[in-house]
Short mmCIF file of N, CA and C in Angstrom, two decimals:
data_model
loop_
_atom_site.label_atom_id
_atom_site.label_comp_id
_atom_site.label_asym_id
_atom_site.label_seq_id
_atom_site.Cartn_x
_atom_site.Cartn_y
_atom_site.Cartn_z
N MET A 78 -69.32 119.38 70.37
CA MET A 78 -69.03 120.76 70.03
C MET A 78 -68.37 121.45 71.22
N HIS A 79 -67.46 122.30 70.90
CA HIS A 79 -66.79 123.08 71.92
C HIS A 79 -67.52 124.41 72.12
N PHE A 80 -67.15 125.06 73.18
CA PHE A 80 -67.78 126.33 73.52
C PHE A 80 -67.59 127.37 72.41
N LYS A 81 -66.43 127.38 71.79
CA LYS A 81 -66.17 128.37 70.74
C LYS A 81 -67.12 128.18 69.57
N HIS A 82 -67.58 126.95 69.30
CA HIS A 82 -68.53 126.73 68.23
C HIS A 82 -69.91 127.32 68.58
N TYR A 83 -70.31 127.14 69.82
CA TYR A 83 -71.57 127.73 70.27
C TYR A 83 -71.50 129.26 70.23
N TYR A 84 -70.37 129.76 70.64
CA TYR A 84 -70.17 131.21 70.61
C TYR A 84 -70.27 131.75 69.19
N LYS A 85 -69.64 131.05 68.26
CA LYS A 85 -69.68 131.47 66.87
C LYS A 85 -71.11 131.40 66.32
N LEU A 86 -71.84 130.34 66.63
CA LEU A 86 -73.23 130.23 66.19
C LEU A 86 -74.09 131.34 66.79
N PHE A 87 -73.87 131.64 68.04
CA PHE A 87 -74.63 132.70 68.70
C PHE A 87 -74.39 134.05 68.03
N ASN A 88 -73.14 134.36 67.73
CA ASN A 88 -72.82 135.63 67.08
C ASN A 88 -73.37 135.72 65.67
N GLU A 89 -73.42 134.61 64.96
CA GLU A 89 -73.97 134.62 63.61
C GLU A 89 -75.49 134.79 63.62
N CYS A 90 -76.14 134.26 64.64
CA CYS A 90 -77.60 134.31 64.70
C CYS A 90 -78.14 135.61 65.28
N SER A 91 -77.39 136.24 66.16
CA SER A 91 -77.91 137.45 66.80
C SER A 91 -77.39 138.69 66.06
N VAL A 92 -78.30 139.30 65.34
CA VAL A 92 -77.97 140.51 64.61
C VAL A 92 -78.79 141.63 65.23
N SER A 93 -78.11 142.64 65.71
CA SER A 93 -78.83 143.76 66.30
C SER A 93 -78.61 145.01 65.46
N ILE A 94 -79.67 145.77 65.35
CA ILE A 94 -79.61 147.03 64.60
C ILE A 94 -79.17 148.11 65.56
N PRO A 95 -78.16 148.89 65.19
CA PRO A 95 -77.71 149.97 66.08
C PRO A 95 -78.84 150.95 66.39
N ILE A 96 -78.78 151.53 67.59
CA ILE A 96 -79.82 152.44 68.07
C ILE A 96 -80.01 153.62 67.14
N ARG A 97 -78.94 154.20 66.62
CA ARG A 97 -79.03 155.38 65.76
C ARG A 97 -79.78 155.07 64.48
N ILE A 98 -79.56 153.89 63.93
CA ILE A 98 -80.28 153.50 62.72
C ILE A 98 -81.76 153.30 63.04
N LYS A 99 -82.07 152.74 64.21
CA LYS A 99 -83.47 152.60 64.62
C LYS A 99 -84.13 153.97 64.73
N LYS A 100 -83.41 154.96 65.26
CA LYS A 100 -83.96 156.31 65.38
C LYS A 100 -84.26 156.91 64.01
N TRP A 101 -83.34 156.71 63.05
CA TRP A 101 -83.60 157.22 61.71
C TRP A 101 -84.80 156.52 61.09
N LYS A 102 -84.94 155.23 61.36
CA LYS A 102 -86.08 154.47 60.80
C LYS A 102 -87.40 154.93 61.39
N GLU A 103 -87.39 155.51 62.58
CA GLU A 103 -88.61 156.08 63.14
C GLU A 103 -89.07 157.27 62.29
N HIS A 104 -88.12 158.05 61.80
CA HIS A 104 -88.46 159.22 61.00
C HIS A 104 -88.72 158.86 59.53
N PHE A 105 -88.08 157.82 59.06
CA PHE A 105 -88.25 157.38 57.67
C PHE A 105 -88.62 155.90 57.66
N PRO A 106 -89.88 155.56 58.03
CA PRO A 106 -90.26 154.15 58.17
C PRO A 106 -90.28 153.38 56.85
N ASN A 107 -90.50 154.04 55.74
CA ASN A 107 -90.58 153.35 54.45
C ASN A 107 -89.24 153.28 53.74
N SER A 108 -88.20 153.64 54.44
CA SER A 108 -86.87 153.70 53.84
C SER A 108 -86.22 152.33 53.81
N PHE A 109 -85.54 152.06 52.72
CA PHE A 109 -84.77 150.82 52.59
C PHE A 109 -83.31 151.17 52.34
N LEU A 110 -82.77 151.98 53.22
CA LEU A 110 -81.40 152.45 53.06
C LEU A 110 -80.40 151.33 53.26
N ASP A 111 -79.39 151.35 52.45
CA ASP A 111 -78.25 150.47 52.65
C ASP A 111 -77.26 151.26 53.52
N TRP A 112 -77.31 151.02 54.81
CA TRP A 112 -76.53 151.82 55.75
C TRP A 112 -75.05 151.64 55.56
N ARG A 113 -74.63 150.44 55.19
CA ARG A 113 -73.19 150.24 54.94
C ARG A 113 -72.72 151.15 53.81
N ARG A 114 -73.53 151.24 52.77
CA ARG A 114 -73.18 152.10 51.64
C ARG A 114 -73.11 153.56 52.07
N ASN A 115 -74.04 153.97 52.94
CA ASN A 115 -74.03 155.36 53.41
C ASN A 115 -72.78 155.66 54.22
N PHE A 116 -72.35 154.73 55.06
CA PHE A 116 -71.16 154.97 55.86
C PHE A 116 -69.90 154.93 55.00
N ILE A 117 -69.89 154.12 53.97
CA ILE A 117 -68.75 154.09 53.04
C ILE A 117 -68.72 155.37 52.22
N LYS A 118 -69.90 155.87 51.89
CA LYS A 118 -70.01 157.08 51.06
C LYS A 118 -69.40 158.30 51.73
N ILE A 119 -69.31 158.29 53.05
CA ILE A 119 -68.68 159.39 53.78
C ILE A 119 -67.28 159.65 53.21
N TYR A 120 -66.58 158.59 52.91
CA TYR A 120 -65.19 158.72 52.44
C TYR A 120 -65.09 158.90 50.93
N GLN A 121 -66.20 158.74 50.22
CA GLN A 121 -66.17 158.91 48.78
C GLN A 121 -66.57 160.32 48.35
N ILE A 122 -67.32 161.02 49.17
CA ILE A 122 -67.82 162.34 48.79
C ILE A 122 -66.70 163.37 48.76
N THR A 123 -65.88 163.36 49.79
CA THR A 123 -64.83 164.38 49.89
C THR A 123 -63.61 163.83 50.60
N LYS A 124 -62.51 164.52 50.44
CA LYS A 124 -61.30 164.16 51.16
C LYS A 124 -61.08 165.06 52.37
N ASP A 125 -61.92 166.08 52.51
CA ASP A 125 -61.82 167.01 53.62
C ASP A 125 -62.30 166.33 54.90
N ASN A 126 -61.43 166.25 55.91
CA ASN A 126 -61.77 165.54 57.13
C ASN A 126 -62.89 166.20 57.93
N LYS A 127 -62.97 167.52 57.91
CA LYS A 127 -64.04 168.19 58.66
C LYS A 127 -65.40 167.88 58.06
N LEU A 128 -65.48 167.83 56.74
CA LEU A 128 -66.74 167.47 56.10
C LEU A 128 -67.08 166.00 56.35
N ARG A 129 -66.08 165.16 56.33
CA ARG A 129 -66.31 163.74 56.64
C ARG A 129 -66.83 163.58 58.06
N GLN A 130 -66.21 164.27 59.00
CA GLN A 130 -66.66 164.20 60.39
C GLN A 130 -68.08 164.72 60.54
N PHE A 131 -68.39 165.77 59.82
CA PHE A 131 -69.72 166.34 59.90
C PHE A 131 -70.78 165.35 59.40
N LEU A 132 -70.55 164.73 58.25
CA LEU A 132 -71.48 163.73 57.74
C LEU A 132 -71.56 162.52 58.66
N PHE A 133 -70.43 162.12 59.21
CA PHE A 133 -70.41 161.02 60.18
C PHE A 133 -71.30 161.35 61.37
N LYS A 134 -71.21 162.58 61.85
CA LYS A 134 -72.02 163.00 63.00
C LYS A 134 -73.50 163.03 62.66
N ILE A 135 -73.83 163.42 61.45
CA ILE A 135 -75.24 163.40 61.04
C ILE A 135 -75.76 161.97 61.02
N LEU A 136 -75.02 161.08 60.37
CA LEU A 136 -75.48 159.69 60.27
C LEU A 136 -75.59 159.02 61.63
N HIS A 137 -74.72 159.39 62.55
CA HIS A 137 -74.74 158.80 63.89
C HIS A 137 -75.60 159.59 64.88
N ARG A 138 -76.23 160.67 64.38
CA ARG A 138 -77.13 161.49 65.18
C ARG A 138 -76.42 162.09 66.40
N ILE A 139 -75.20 162.55 66.21
CA ILE A 139 -74.47 163.16 67.33
C ILE A 139 -74.19 164.64 67.06
N ILE A 140 -74.97 165.24 66.18
CA ILE A 140 -74.92 166.69 65.95
C ILE A 140 -75.57 167.36 67.17
N ILE A 141 -74.91 168.35 67.71
CA ILE A 141 -75.44 169.04 68.89
C ILE A 141 -76.42 170.13 68.44
N THR A 142 -77.62 170.05 68.97
CA THR A 142 -78.63 171.09 68.75
C THR A 142 -79.08 171.59 70.12
N LYS A 143 -79.93 172.59 70.10
CA LYS A 143 -80.40 173.14 71.38
C LYS A 143 -81.23 172.12 72.16
N LYS A 144 -81.85 171.19 71.46
CA LYS A 144 -82.61 170.14 72.14
C LYS A 144 -81.69 169.32 73.04
N GLU A 145 -80.53 168.94 72.50
CA GLU A 145 -79.58 168.16 73.29
C GLU A 145 -78.97 168.99 74.42
N LEU A 146 -78.69 170.27 74.14
CA LEU A 146 -78.13 171.13 75.18
C LEU A 146 -79.10 171.28 76.35
N LYS A 147 -80.37 171.45 76.05
CA LYS A 147 -81.36 171.58 77.11
C LYS A 147 -81.51 170.26 77.86
N LYS A 148 -81.45 169.16 77.12
CA LYS A 148 -81.58 167.83 77.74
C LYS A 148 -80.49 167.59 78.78
N PHE A 149 -79.29 168.12 78.53
CA PHE A 149 -78.17 167.93 79.45
C PHE A 149 -77.94 169.15 80.33
N ASN A 150 -78.97 169.99 80.45
CA ASN A 150 -78.95 171.19 81.32
C ASN A 150 -77.84 172.18 80.97
N ASN A 151 -77.48 172.27 79.69
CA ASN A 151 -76.49 173.24 79.25
C ASN A 151 -77.11 174.39 78.48
N GLY A 152 -78.40 174.34 78.26
CA GLY A 152 -79.08 175.39 77.52
C GLY A 152 -80.34 175.82 78.24
N THR A 153 -80.77 177.04 77.95
CA THR A 153 -81.96 177.56 78.62
C THR A 153 -83.23 177.22 77.86
N ASP A 154 -83.15 177.16 76.53
CA ASP A 154 -84.33 176.82 75.75
C ASP A 154 -83.94 175.89 74.62
N ASP A 155 -84.95 175.35 73.94
CA ASP A 155 -84.68 174.45 72.83
C ASP A 155 -85.29 174.99 71.53
N HIS A 156 -85.25 176.31 71.38
CA HIS A 156 -85.82 176.94 70.19
C HIS A 156 -84.72 177.24 69.17
N CYS A 157 -85.07 177.08 67.91
CA CYS A 157 -84.16 177.32 66.80
C CYS A 157 -83.76 178.80 66.76
N ASN A 158 -82.49 179.05 66.50
CA ASN A 158 -82.00 180.43 66.38
C ASN A 158 -82.50 181.12 65.12
N LEU A 159 -82.87 180.35 64.12
CA LEU A 159 -83.24 180.93 62.84
C LEU A 159 -84.74 181.16 62.68
N CYS A 160 -85.56 180.24 63.21
CA CYS A 160 -87.01 180.38 62.99
C CYS A 160 -87.82 180.26 64.28
N SER A 161 -87.20 180.06 65.39
CA SER A 161 -87.80 179.91 66.73
C SER A 161 -88.75 178.72 66.85
N GLY A 162 -88.58 177.69 66.02
CA GLY A 162 -89.28 176.42 66.20
C GLY A 162 -88.49 175.56 67.17
N ARG A 163 -89.04 174.41 67.54
CA ARG A 163 -88.33 173.49 68.43
C ARG A 163 -87.16 172.87 67.69
N ASP A 164 -85.98 173.04 68.23
CA ASP A 164 -84.76 172.62 67.56
C ASP A 164 -84.50 171.13 67.75
N SER A 165 -84.03 170.48 66.71
CA SER A 165 -83.61 169.07 66.72
C SER A 165 -82.80 168.84 65.45
N ILE A 166 -82.28 167.64 65.30
CA ILE A 166 -81.53 167.33 64.08
C ILE A 166 -82.46 167.38 62.87
N MET A 167 -83.64 166.80 63.01
CA MET A 167 -84.61 166.81 61.91
C MET A 167 -85.01 168.24 61.58
N HIS A 168 -85.24 169.04 62.61
CA HIS A 168 -85.64 170.43 62.37
C HIS A 168 -84.53 171.21 61.66
N THR A 169 -83.31 171.03 62.12
CA THR A 169 -82.19 171.78 61.57
C THR A 169 -82.04 171.58 60.07
N PHE A 170 -82.18 170.34 59.60
CA PHE A 170 -81.89 170.06 58.20
C PHE A 170 -83.13 169.89 57.32
N LEU A 171 -84.29 169.60 57.91
CA LEU A 171 -85.44 169.29 57.07
C LEU A 171 -86.70 170.09 57.36
N GLU A 172 -86.84 170.66 58.55
CA GLU A 172 -88.09 171.30 58.91
C GLU A 172 -87.99 172.81 59.05
N CYS A 173 -86.83 173.33 59.30
CA CYS A 173 -86.64 174.77 59.49
C CYS A 173 -86.89 175.49 58.16
N ASN A 174 -87.72 176.53 58.20
CA ASN A 174 -88.04 177.27 56.98
C ASN A 174 -86.80 177.87 56.32
N VAL A 175 -85.87 178.32 57.14
CA VAL A 175 -84.66 178.92 56.61
C VAL A 175 -83.80 177.88 55.89
N SER A 176 -83.62 176.71 56.50
CA SER A 176 -82.81 175.67 55.85
C SER A 176 -83.51 175.13 54.60
N ILE A 177 -84.84 175.05 54.63
CA ILE A 177 -85.58 174.61 53.44
C ILE A 177 -85.36 175.59 52.29
N SER A 178 -85.39 176.88 52.60
CA SER A 178 -85.17 177.87 51.53
C SER A 178 -83.73 177.82 51.01
N VAL A 179 -82.78 177.56 51.90
CA VAL A 179 -81.37 177.44 51.47
C VAL A 179 -81.22 176.25 50.53
N PHE A 180 -81.77 175.10 50.92
CA PHE A 180 -81.67 173.91 50.08
C PHE A 180 -82.41 174.09 48.76
N SER A 181 -83.60 174.66 48.80
CA SER A 181 -84.37 174.81 47.55
C SER A 181 -83.70 175.80 46.60
N SER A 182 -83.15 176.90 47.13
CA SER A 182 -82.47 177.85 46.23
C SER A 182 -81.17 177.26 45.68
N THR A 183 -80.48 176.47 46.48
CA THR A 183 -79.26 175.83 46.01
C THR A 183 -79.56 174.79 44.93
N ILE A 184 -80.60 174.00 45.14
CA ILE A 184 -80.98 172.98 44.15
C ILE A 184 -81.48 173.66 42.88
N LYS A 185 -82.21 174.76 43.02
CA LYS A 185 -82.66 175.51 41.84
C LYS A 185 -81.46 176.04 41.06
N TRP A 186 -80.47 176.56 41.77
CA TRP A 186 -79.26 177.06 41.13
C TRP A 186 -78.55 175.93 40.37
N PHE A 187 -78.42 174.77 41.02
CA PHE A 187 -77.76 173.62 40.39
C PHE A 187 -78.55 173.17 39.15
N ASN A 188 -79.86 173.14 39.25
CA ASN A 188 -80.69 172.76 38.10
C ASN A 188 -80.52 173.75 36.95
N ASP A 189 -80.44 175.03 37.27
CA ASP A 189 -80.25 176.04 36.22
C ASP A 189 -78.90 175.89 35.53
N ILE A 190 -77.87 175.65 36.29
CA ILE A 190 -76.52 175.51 35.74
C ILE A 190 -76.43 174.28 34.82
N HIS A 191 -77.04 173.16 35.24
CA HIS A 191 -76.90 171.90 34.52
C HIS A 191 -78.11 171.55 33.64
N GLN A 192 -79.05 172.49 33.50
CA GLN A 192 -80.29 172.25 32.73
C GLN A 192 -80.97 170.95 33.15
N LEU A 193 -81.23 170.83 34.45
CA LEU A 193 -81.89 169.65 35.01
C LEU A 193 -83.21 170.05 35.65
N ASN A 194 -83.96 169.04 36.03
CA ASN A 194 -85.19 169.25 36.79
C ASN A 194 -85.17 168.30 37.98
N MET A 195 -84.14 168.38 38.78
CA MET A 195 -83.97 167.49 39.92
C MET A 195 -84.68 168.08 41.13
N SER A 196 -85.41 167.25 41.86
CA SER A 196 -86.03 167.69 43.12
C SER A 196 -85.89 166.57 44.14
N PRO A 197 -84.78 166.54 44.85
CA PRO A 197 -84.53 165.45 45.81
C PRO A 197 -85.49 165.52 47.00
N SER A 198 -85.80 164.36 47.54
CA SER A 198 -86.66 164.28 48.71
C SER A 198 -85.86 164.67 49.95
N ALA A 199 -86.57 164.82 51.06
CA ALA A 199 -85.91 165.17 52.32
C ALA A 199 -84.89 164.11 52.71
N GLU A 200 -85.24 162.87 52.51
CA GLU A 200 -84.33 161.77 52.82
C GLU A 200 -83.09 161.81 51.94
N GLN A 201 -83.26 162.11 50.67
CA GLN A 201 -82.12 162.19 49.76
C GLN A 201 -81.21 163.36 50.14
N ILE A 202 -81.79 164.45 50.59
CA ILE A 202 -80.98 165.60 51.01
C ILE A 202 -80.21 165.27 52.28
N LEU A 203 -80.88 164.68 53.25
CA LEU A 203 -80.25 164.41 54.54
C LEU A 203 -79.13 163.38 54.44
N PHE A 204 -79.35 162.32 53.68
CA PHE A 204 -78.38 161.22 53.61
C PHE A 204 -77.54 161.22 52.34
N ASN A 205 -77.62 162.27 51.52
CA ASN A 205 -76.87 162.35 50.27
C ASN A 205 -77.12 161.13 49.38
N LEU A 206 -78.36 160.84 49.12
CA LEU A 206 -78.73 159.67 48.32
C LEU A 206 -78.90 160.04 46.85
N THR A 207 -77.83 160.50 46.25
CA THR A 207 -77.91 160.91 44.84
C THR A 207 -77.89 159.72 43.89
N ASP A 208 -77.52 158.55 44.38
CA ASP A 208 -77.53 157.36 43.53
C ASP A 208 -78.94 157.03 43.07
N GLU A 209 -79.94 157.46 43.84
CA GLU A 209 -81.33 157.17 43.51
C GLU A 209 -81.91 158.13 42.48
N ILE A 210 -81.19 159.20 42.16
CA ILE A 210 -81.68 160.18 41.18
C ILE A 210 -81.16 159.76 39.81
N ALA A 211 -82.05 159.23 38.99
CA ALA A 211 -81.64 158.62 37.71
C ALA A 211 -81.20 159.63 36.67
N SER A 212 -81.67 160.86 36.76
CA SER A 212 -81.39 161.84 35.71
C SER A 212 -79.98 162.43 35.79
N LEU A 213 -79.20 162.05 36.79
CA LEU A 213 -77.87 162.63 36.96
C LEU A 213 -76.78 161.74 36.38
N SER A 214 -75.80 162.38 35.77
CA SER A 214 -74.62 161.64 35.33
C SER A 214 -73.72 161.39 36.56
N PRO A 215 -72.75 160.51 36.46
CA PRO A 215 -71.88 160.24 37.61
C PRO A 215 -71.17 161.49 38.15
N ILE A 216 -70.71 162.36 37.27
CA ILE A 216 -70.01 163.57 37.73
C ILE A 216 -71.01 164.51 38.40
N GLN A 217 -72.23 164.57 37.91
CA GLN A 217 -73.25 165.41 38.53
C GLN A 217 -73.64 164.87 39.90
N LYS A 218 -73.66 163.56 40.05
CA LYS A 218 -73.96 162.95 41.35
C LYS A 218 -72.89 163.34 42.37
N CYS A 219 -71.64 163.31 41.95
CA CYS A 219 -70.56 163.72 42.84
C CYS A 219 -70.69 165.18 43.24
N ARG A 220 -71.03 166.01 42.27
CA ARG A 220 -71.19 167.43 42.55
C ARG A 220 -72.36 167.70 43.49
N VAL A 221 -73.48 167.02 43.26
CA VAL A 221 -74.65 167.21 44.12
C VAL A 221 -74.35 166.72 45.54
N ASP A 222 -73.68 165.59 45.65
CA ASP A 222 -73.29 165.08 46.98
C ASP A 222 -72.50 166.11 47.75
N LEU A 223 -71.49 166.64 47.11
CA LEU A 223 -70.64 167.63 47.78
C LEU A 223 -71.40 168.91 48.06
N LEU A 224 -72.22 169.35 47.13
CA LEU A 224 -73.00 170.56 47.32
C LEU A 224 -73.98 170.42 48.49
N LEU A 225 -74.67 169.30 48.57
CA LEU A 225 -75.61 169.09 49.68
C LEU A 225 -74.89 169.03 51.01
N LEU A 226 -73.74 168.38 51.03
CA LEU A 226 -72.96 168.31 52.26
C LEU A 226 -72.49 169.70 52.69
N LEU A 227 -72.01 170.48 51.75
CA LEU A 227 -71.56 171.84 52.07
C LEU A 227 -72.72 172.71 52.55
N MET A 228 -73.88 172.54 51.95
CA MET A 228 -75.05 173.32 52.36
C MET A 228 -75.50 172.94 53.77
N LYS A 229 -75.45 171.65 54.08
CA LYS A 229 -75.81 171.22 55.45
C LYS A 229 -74.84 171.81 56.47
N GLN A 230 -73.56 171.78 56.14
CA GLN A 230 -72.58 172.34 57.06
C GLN A 230 -72.76 173.85 57.19
N TYR A 231 -73.08 174.52 56.10
CA TYR A 231 -73.28 175.96 56.13
C TYR A 231 -74.50 176.32 56.99
N VAL A 232 -75.59 175.63 56.81
CA VAL A 232 -76.80 175.89 57.60
C VAL A 232 -76.52 175.65 59.08
N TYR A 233 -75.83 174.55 59.37
CA TYR A 233 -75.53 174.22 60.76
C TYR A 233 -74.62 175.27 61.39
N SER A 234 -73.59 175.70 60.68
CA SER A 234 -72.67 176.69 61.25
C SER A 234 -73.36 178.04 61.42
N CYS A 235 -74.24 178.41 60.49
CA CYS A 235 -75.01 179.66 60.66
C CYS A 235 -75.91 179.56 61.89
N LYS A 236 -76.47 178.41 62.09
CA LYS A 236 -77.35 178.21 63.24
C LYS A 236 -76.56 178.32 64.54
N ILE A 237 -75.40 177.74 64.59
CA ILE A 237 -74.56 177.79 65.79
C ILE A 237 -74.13 179.23 66.08
N LEU A 238 -73.80 179.97 65.02
CA LEU A 238 -73.34 181.35 65.18
C LEU A 238 -74.49 182.36 65.25
N SER A 239 -75.73 181.89 65.20
CA SER A 239 -76.93 182.73 65.23
C SER A 239 -76.93 183.77 64.10
N LYS A 240 -76.49 183.31 62.94
CA LYS A 240 -76.48 184.17 61.74
C LYS A 240 -77.50 183.65 60.77
N ASN A 241 -78.11 184.56 60.03
CA ASN A 241 -79.06 184.17 59.01
C ASN A 241 -78.29 183.77 57.75
N PRO A 242 -78.51 182.55 57.21
CA PRO A 242 -77.78 182.13 56.00
C PRO A 242 -78.10 183.03 54.81
N ASN A 243 -77.08 183.39 54.09
CA ASN A 243 -77.24 184.24 52.92
C ASN A 243 -76.60 183.50 51.74
N ILE A 244 -77.41 183.05 50.82
CA ILE A 244 -76.90 182.27 49.71
C ILE A 244 -76.56 183.14 48.51
N PHE A 245 -77.56 183.84 48.00
CA PHE A 245 -77.34 184.61 46.76
C PHE A 245 -77.70 186.06 46.99
#
């Protein structure tokens, strides 16, 4: 055998999980996400490049929050602008009372419009996992994906601008 054969065998045998996916698995240990599908879904949800970049940043955990700013000595505190809890990516999208109310009122509005009783989990909201919601038609899944992505971007931009989100 030549060296290139050993190299090929080594590359086939050594599979490493990216650090960002390991971090998400710490928060969602029972999750069996198909990460390839999630990264491909970035390009299926919308054609808008800013929204694609935003979802890419969420999946790669490179969204800037006050926690990261303080970590790199660019911020004075790590408290949320909206609820004064400790800021992080998880807090911004899943734990902040303001963002929870934005998501719940948006989902309630969508359910009222489409006569549904959908209640996505935190993981489904964060990663746009509408494929797992059986009660939705394909067009409704596309709409929910885009709606959740827009709501995440809206909450994040309100947080950056220190504005209180106003939905209805």
